[in-house]
Amino acid sequence: MTPVGGSGRVTTVTDGETAYLICRTVRGRGGWGVHCAAGELITSGWPTLTRARAYADRLLARKAGAAG
């Protein structure tokens, strides 16, 4: 599945329960975008895949911390 406004290869970051999708995006600020599992854009404008992935990892860690 390619997220809304996304293009190319999609990288998935998940904790087994929640998933975030990362791909190049033409919506928002362009660059790499982080999308929810439903494909809606959460944030964009990340200059590299590594930075977008780190942001998604922080979202998962914040969710885990709130649940713990």
mmCIF file of N, CA, C and O in Angstrom:
data_model
loop_
_atom_site.group_PDB
_atom_site.id
_atom_site.type_symbol
_atom_site.label_atom_id
_atom_site.label_comp_id
_atom_site.label_asym_id
_atom_site.label_seq_id
_atom_site.Cartn_x
_atom_site.Cartn_y
_atom_site.Cartn_z
ATOM 1 N N MET A 1 0.836 -1.185 0.000
ATOM 2 C CA MET A 1 0.000 0.000 0.000
ATOM 3 C C MET A 1 0.878 1.246 0.000
ATOM 4 O O MET A 1 1.831 1.327 0.754
ATOM 5 N N THR A 2 0.595 2.191 -0.854
ATOM 6 C CA THR A 2 1.290 3.473 -0.862
ATOM 7 C C THR A 2 0.404 4.503 -0.169
ATOM 8 O O THR A 2 -0.755 4.650 -0.523
ATOM 9 N N PRO A 3 0.929 5.192 0.844
ATOM 10 C CA PRO A 3 0.135 6.184 1.558
ATOM 11 C C PRO A 3 -0.359 7.303 0.645
ATOM 12 O O PRO A 3 0.207 7.553 -0.417
ATOM 13 N N VAL A 4 -1.384 8.002 1.095
ATOM 14 C CA VAL A 4 -1.943 9.133 0.364
ATOM 15 C C VAL A 4 -0.845 10.163 0.127
ATOM 16 O O VAL A 4 -0.171 10.584 1.066
ATOM 17 N N GLY A 5 -0.641 10.539 -1.116
ATOM 18 C CA GLY A 5 0.362 11.543 -1.448
ATOM 19 C C GLY A 5 1.780 11.019 -1.447
ATOM 20 O O GLY A 5 2.716 11.777 -1.621
ATOM 21 N N GLY A 6 1.954 9.727 -1.255
ATOM 22 C CA GLY A 6 3.293 9.150 -1.205
ATOM 23 C C GLY A 6 3.694 8.566 -2.542
ATOM 24 O O GLY A 6 2.874 8.398 -3.438
ATOM 25 N N SER A 7 4.962 8.261 -2.660
ATOM 26 C CA SER A 7 5.439 7.649 -3.889
ATOM 27 C C SER A 7 6.634 6.767 -3.582
ATOM 28 O O SER A 7 7.331 6.958 -2.589
ATOM 29 N N GLY A 8 6.873 5.784 -4.443
ATOM 30 C CA GLY A 8 8.053 4.941 -4.315
ATOM 31 C C GLY A 8 7.945 3.897 -3.228
ATOM 32 O O GLY A 8 6.866 3.515 -2.804
ATOM 33 N N ARG A 9 9.098 3.469 -2.771
ATOM 34 C CA ARG A 9 9.204 2.416 -1.766
ATOM 35 C C ARG A 9 8.667 2.897 -0.419
ATOM 36 O O ARG A 9 8.891 4.037 -0.019
ATOM 37 N N VAL A 10 7.976 2.019 0.279
ATOM 38 C CA VAL A 10 7.416 2.338 1.590
ATOM 39 C C VAL A 10 8.151 1.539 2.651
ATOM 40 O O VAL A 10 8.310 0.329 2.526
ATOM 41 N N THR A 11 8.617 2.219 3.690
ATOM 42 C CA THR A 11 9.264 1.574 4.826
ATOM 43 C C THR A 11 8.274 1.566 5.975
ATOM 44 O O THR A 11 7.642 2.575 6.264
ATOM 45 N N THR A 12 8.134 0.420 6.636
ATOM 46 C CA THR A 12 7.213 0.300 7.758
ATOM 47 C C THR A 12 7.994 0.224 9.062
ATOM 48 O O THR A 12 8.955 -0.529 9.170
ATOM 49 N N VAL A 13 7.563 1.009 10.046
ATOM 50 C CA VAL A 13 8.130 0.955 11.388
ATOM 51 C C VAL A 13 6.979 0.537 12.299
ATOM 52 O O VAL A 13 5.935 1.193 12.317
ATOM 53 N N THR A 14 7.161 -0.556 13.044
ATOM 54 C CA THR A 14 6.069 -1.060 13.863
ATOM 55 C C THR A 14 6.582 -1.638 15.172
ATOM 56 O O THR A 14 7.736 -2.052 15.269
ATOM 57 N N ASP A 15 5.699 -1.657 16.159
ATOM 58 C CA ASP A 15 6.006 -2.319 17.427
ATOM 59 C C ASP A 15 5.171 -3.588 17.567
ATOM 60 O O ASP A 15 5.068 -4.168 18.634
ATOM 61 N N GLY A 16 4.552 -4.006 16.481
ATOM 62 C CA GLY A 16 3.706 -5.179 16.494
ATOM 63 C C GLY A 16 2.238 -4.858 16.677
ATOM 64 O O GLY A 16 1.372 -5.670 16.393
ATOM 65 N N GLU A 17 1.967 -3.656 17.151
ATOM 66 C CA GLU A 17 0.588 -3.215 17.381
ATOM 67 C C GLU A 17 0.261 -1.978 16.548
ATOM 68 O O GLU A 17 -0.760 -1.907 15.894
ATOM 69 N N THR A 18 1.145 -1.009 16.589
ATOM 70 C CA THR A 18 0.978 0.235 15.842
ATOM 71 C C THR A 18 2.028 0.283 14.738
ATOM 72 O O THR A 18 3.163 -0.131 14.953
ATOM 73 N N ALA A 19 1.634 0.776 13.576
ATOM 74 C CA ALA A 19 2.574 0.872 12.458
ATOM 75 C C ALA A 19 2.572 2.278 11.879
ATOM 76 O O ALA A 19 1.539 2.943 11.835
ATOM 77 N N TYR A 20 3.745 2.709 11.460
ATOM 78 C CA TYR A 20 3.894 3.966 10.748
ATOM 79 C C TYR A 20 4.548 3.662 9.412
ATOM 80 O O TYR A 20 5.429 2.800 9.325
ATOM 81 N N LEU A 21 4.117 4.346 8.381
ATOM 82 C CA LEU A 21 4.641 4.144 7.035
ATOM 83 C C LEU A 21 5.476 5.356 6.659
ATOM 84 O O LEU A 21 5.069 6.494 6.886
ATOM 85 N N ILE A 22 6.626 5.115 6.055
ATOM 86 C CA ILE A 22 7.533 6.202 5.666
ATOM 87 C C ILE A 22 7.817 6.082 4.180
ATOM 88 O O ILE A 22 8.155 5.004 3.693
ATOM 89 N N CYS A 23 7.643 7.178 3.460
ATOM 90 C CA CYS A 23 7.977 7.187 2.035
ATOM 91 C C CYS A 23 8.184 8.624 1.584
ATOM 92 O O CYS A 23 7.906 9.567 2.323
ATOM 93 N N ARG A 24 8.683 8.789 0.366
ATOM 94 C CA ARG A 24 8.801 10.122 -0.216
ATOM 95 C C ARG A 24 7.388 10.653 -0.389
ATOM 96 O O ARG A 24 6.465 9.906 -0.697
ATOM 97 N N THR A 25 7.207 11.932 -0.172
ATOM 98 C CA THR A 25 5.866 12.486 -0.268
ATOM 99 C C THR A 25 5.857 13.785 -1.054
ATOM 100 O O THR A 25 6.839 14.523 -1.043
ATOM 101 N N VAL A 26 4.767 14.014 -1.745
ATOM 102 C CA VAL A 26 4.602 15.267 -2.477
ATOM 103 C C VAL A 26 3.620 16.178 -1.746
ATOM 104 O O VAL A 26 3.444 17.320 -2.118
ATOM 105 N N ARG A 27 2.990 15.650 -0.708
ATOM 106 C CA ARG A 27 2.085 16.465 0.098
ATOM 107 C C ARG A 27 2.857 17.129 1.221
ATOM 108 O O ARG A 27 3.980 16.765 1.524
ATOM 109 N N GLY A 28 2.219 18.080 1.876
ATOM 110 C CA GLY A 28 2.864 18.757 2.999
ATOM 111 C C GLY A 28 4.108 19.487 2.541
ATOM 112 O O GLY A 28 4.094 20.205 1.557
ATOM 113 N N ARG A 29 5.221 19.255 3.231
ATOM 114 C CA ARG A 29 6.466 19.963 2.936
ATOM 115 C C ARG A 29 7.380 19.172 2.018
ATOM 116 O O ARG A 29 8.534 19.544 1.837
ATOM 117 N N GLY A 30 6.912 18.073 1.459
ATOM 118 C CA GLY A 30 7.759 17.272 0.586
ATOM 119 C C GLY A 30 8.780 16.484 1.375
ATOM 120 O O GLY A 30 8.654 16.325 2.576
ATOM 121 N N GLY A 31 9.796 15.995 0.717
ATOM 122 C CA GLY A 31 10.817 15.191 1.391
ATOM 123 C C GLY A 31 10.251 13.843 1.799
ATOM 124 O O GLY A 31 9.410 13.269 1.117
ATOM 125 N N TRP A 32 10.724 13.324 2.920
ATOM 126 C CA TRP A 32 10.226 12.069 3.456
ATOM 127 C C TRP A 32 9.083 12.360 4.404
ATOM 128 O O TRP A 32 9.147 13.301 5.198
ATOM 129 N N GLY A 33 8.044 11.567 4.332
ATOM 130 C CA GLY A 33 6.885 11.769 5.186
ATOM 131 C C GLY A 33 6.604 10.544 6.036
ATOM 132 O O GLY A 33 6.897 9.420 5.650
ATOM 133 N N VAL A 34 6.043 10.789 7.224
ATOM 134 C CA VAL A 34 5.621 9.719 8.117
ATOM 135 C C VAL A 34 4.095 9.704 8.090
ATOM 136 O O VAL A 34 3.445 10.733 8.261
ATOM 137 N N HIS A 35 3.543 8.519 7.840
ATOM 138 C CA HIS A 35 2.107 8.339 7.699
ATOM 139 C C HIS A 35 1.612 7.334 8.732
ATOM 140 O O HIS A 35 2.358 6.437 9.128
ATOM 141 N N CYS A 36 0.354 7.452 9.143
ATOM 142 C CA CYS A 36 -0.231 6.439 10.013
ATOM 143 C C CYS A 36 -0.516 5.200 9.171
ATOM 144 O O CYS A 36 -0.419 5.233 7.941
ATOM 145 N N ALA A 37 -0.887 4.102 9.817
ATOM 146 C CA ALA A 37 -1.124 2.839 9.107
ATOM 147 C C ALA A 37 -2.242 2.966 8.074
ATOM 148 O O ALA A 37 -2.252 2.262 7.075
ATOM 149 N N ALA A 38 -3.184 3.893 8.296
ATOM 150 C CA ALA A 38 -4.282 4.100 7.345
ATOM 151 C C ALA A 38 -3.816 4.869 6.111
ATOM 152 O O ALA A 38 -4.553 4.983 5.136
ATOM 153 N N GLY A 39 -2.594 5.420 6.170
ATOM 154 C CA GLY A 39 -2.035 6.123 5.017
ATOM 155 C C GLY A 39 -2.115 7.630 5.075
ATOM 156 O O GLY A 39 -1.615 8.314 4.184
ATOM 157 N N GLU A 40 -2.723 8.178 6.126
ATOM 158 C CA GLU A 40 -2.808 9.639 6.236
ATOM 159 C C GLU A 40 -1.470 10.224 6.701
ATOM 160 O O GLU A 40 -0.810 9.670 7.571
ATOM 161 N N LEU A 41 -1.099 11.352 6.120
ATOM 162 C CA LEU A 41 0.165 12.012 6.428
ATOM 163 C C LEU A 41 0.139 12.590 7.838
ATOM 164 O O LEU A 41 -0.780 13.311 8.212
ATOM 165 N N ILE A 42 1.162 12.258 8.631
ATOM 166 C CA ILE A 42 1.313 12.814 9.979
ATOM 167 C C ILE A 42 2.268 13.999 9.932
ATOM 168 O O ILE A 42 1.992 15.065 10.460
ATOM 169 N N THR A 43 3.424 13.804 9.309
ATOM 170 C CA THR A 43 4.414 14.864 9.203
ATOM 171 C C THR A 43 5.249 14.643 7.950
ATOM 172 O O THR A 43 5.393 13.518 7.490
ATOM 173 N N SER A 44 5.777 15.709 7.406
ATOM 174 C CA SER A 44 6.611 15.597 6.206
ATOM 175 C C SER A 44 7.752 16.593 6.288
ATOM 176 O O SER A 44 7.833 17.376 7.227
ATOM 177 N N GLY A 45 8.618 16.551 5.298
ATOM 178 C CA GLY A 45 9.730 17.493 5.252
ATOM 179 C C GLY A 45 11.027 16.942 5.810
ATOM 180 O O GLY A 45 12.015 17.666 5.895
ATOM 181 N N TRP A 46 11.053 15.660 6.193
ATOM 182 C CA TRP A 46 12.288 15.079 6.690
ATOM 183 C C TRP A 46 13.269 14.939 5.526
ATOM 184 O O TRP A 46 12.910 14.430 4.479
ATOM 185 N N PRO A 47 14.516 15.395 5.689
ATOM 186 C CA PRO A 47 15.466 15.382 4.574
ATOM 187 C C PRO A 47 15.972 13.989 4.197
ATOM 188 O O PRO A 47 16.391 13.782 3.068
ATOM 189 N N THR A 48 15.937 13.041 5.148
ATOM 190 C CA THR A 48 16.430 11.691 4.864
ATOM 191 C C THR A 48 15.489 10.653 5.452
ATOM 192 O O THR A 48 14.734 10.933 6.386
ATOM 193 N N LEU A 49 15.560 9.452 4.913
ATOM 194 C CA LEU A 49 14.786 8.336 5.441
ATOM 195 C C LEU A 49 15.176 8.054 6.885
ATOM 196 O O LEU A 49 14.327 7.769 7.730
ATOM 197 N N THR A 50 16.458 8.175 7.204
ATOM 198 C CA THR A 50 16.945 7.907 8.564
ATOM 199 C C THR A 50 16.275 8.821 9.576
ATOM 200 O O THR A 50 15.854 8.383 10.646
ATOM 201 N N ARG A 51 16.149 10.085 9.246
ATOM 202 C CA ARG A 51 15.519 11.033 10.176
ATOM 203 C C ARG A 51 14.026 10.777 10.319
ATOM 204 O O ARG A 51 13.482 10.861 11.414
ATOM 205 N N ALA A 52 13.362 10.463 9.209
ATOM 206 C CA ALA A 52 11.933 10.154 9.273
ATOM 207 C C ALA A 52 11.707 8.894 10.096
ATOM 208 O O ALA A 52 10.778 8.830 10.908
ATOM 209 N N ARG A 53 12.574 7.912 9.922
ATOM 210 C CA ARG A 53 12.454 6.662 10.678
ATOM 211 C C ARG A 53 12.685 6.904 12.168
ATOM 212 O O ARG A 53 12.010 6.321 13.016
ATOM 213 N N ALA A 54 13.639 7.750 12.508
ATOM 214 C CA ALA A 54 13.907 8.078 13.915
ATOM 215 C C ALA A 54 12.686 8.751 14.541
ATOM 216 O O ALA A 54 12.352 8.493 15.704
ATOM 217 N N TYR A 55 12.011 9.609 13.771
ATOM 218 C CA TYR A 55 10.805 10.266 14.273
ATOM 219 C C TYR A 55 9.714 9.226 14.548
ATOM 220 O O TYR A 55 9.064 9.259 15.595
ATOM 221 N N ALA A 56 9.526 8.280 13.619
ATOM 222 C CA ALA A 56 8.523 7.228 13.814
ATOM 223 C C ALA A 56 8.881 6.379 15.033
ATOM 224 O O ALA A 56 7.997 5.998 15.813
ATOM 225 N N ASP A 57 10.164 6.098 15.219
ATOM 226 C CA ASP A 57 10.605 5.342 16.401
ATOM 227 C C ASP A 57 10.273 6.098 17.683
ATOM 228 O O ASP A 57 9.850 5.502 18.676
ATOM 229 N N ARG A 58 10.443 7.425 17.676
ATOM 230 C CA ARG A 58 10.096 8.227 18.847
ATOM 231 C C ARG A 58 8.601 8.189 19.121
ATOM 232 O O ARG A 58 8.176 8.140 20.278
ATOM 233 N N LEU A 59 7.792 8.206 18.058
ATOM 234 C CA LEU A 59 6.344 8.099 18.252
ATOM 235 C C LEU A 59 5.975 6.771 18.911
ATOM 236 O O LEU A 59 5.138 6.734 19.827
ATOM 237 N N LEU A 60 6.599 5.695 18.477
ATOM 238 C CA LEU A 60 6.332 4.381 19.073
ATOM 239 C C LEU A 60 6.791 4.342 20.526
ATOM 240 O O LEU A 60 6.094 3.806 21.394
ATOM 241 N N ALA A 61 7.957 4.926 20.808
ATOM 242 C CA ALA A 61 8.475 4.943 22.182
ATOM 243 C C ALA A 61 7.578 5.770 23.097
ATOM 244 O O ALA A 61 7.311 5.389 24.241
ATOM 245 N N ARG A 62 7.071 6.886 22.590
ATOM 246 C CA ARG A 62 6.171 7.735 23.375
ATOM 247 C C ARG A 62 4.880 6.979 23.681
ATOM 248 O O ARG A 62 4.383 7.031 24.787
ATOM 249 N N LYS A 63 4.373 6.240 22.690
ATOM 250 C CA LYS A 63 3.150 5.452 22.884
ATOM 251 C C LYS A 63 3.384 4.359 23.923
ATOM 252 O O LYS A 63 2.579 4.146 24.803
ATOM 253 N N ALA A 64 4.539 3.709 23.835
ATOM 254 C CA ALA A 64 4.882 2.637 24.786
ATOM 255 C C ALA A 64 5.031 3.206 26.197
ATOM 256 O O ALA A 64 4.599 2.589 27.164
ATOM 257 N N GLY A 65 5.632 4.391 26.307
ATOM 258 C CA GLY A 65 5.798 5.029 27.608
ATOM 259 C C GLY A 65 4.472 5.423 28.230
ATOM 260 O O GLY A 65 4.260 5.295 29.435
ATOM 261 N N ALA A 66 3.534 5.867 27.393
ATOM 262 C CA ALA A 66 2.217 6.264 27.891
ATOM 263 C C ALA A 66 1.425 5.038 28.329
ATOM 264 O O ALA A 66 0.625 5.111 29.267
ATOM 265 N N ALA A 67 1.650 3.911 27.665
ATOM 266 C CA ALA A 67 0.906 2.687 27.992
ATOM 267 C C ALA A 67 1.504 1.997 29.215
ATOM 268 O O ALA A 67 0.819 1.253 29.901
ATOM 269 N N GLY A 68 2.805 2.233 29.448
ATOM 270 C CA GLY A 68 3.495 1.531 30.520
ATOM 271 C C GLY A 68 3.272 2.182 31.821
ATOM 272 O O GLY A 68 3.213 1.776 32.884
#
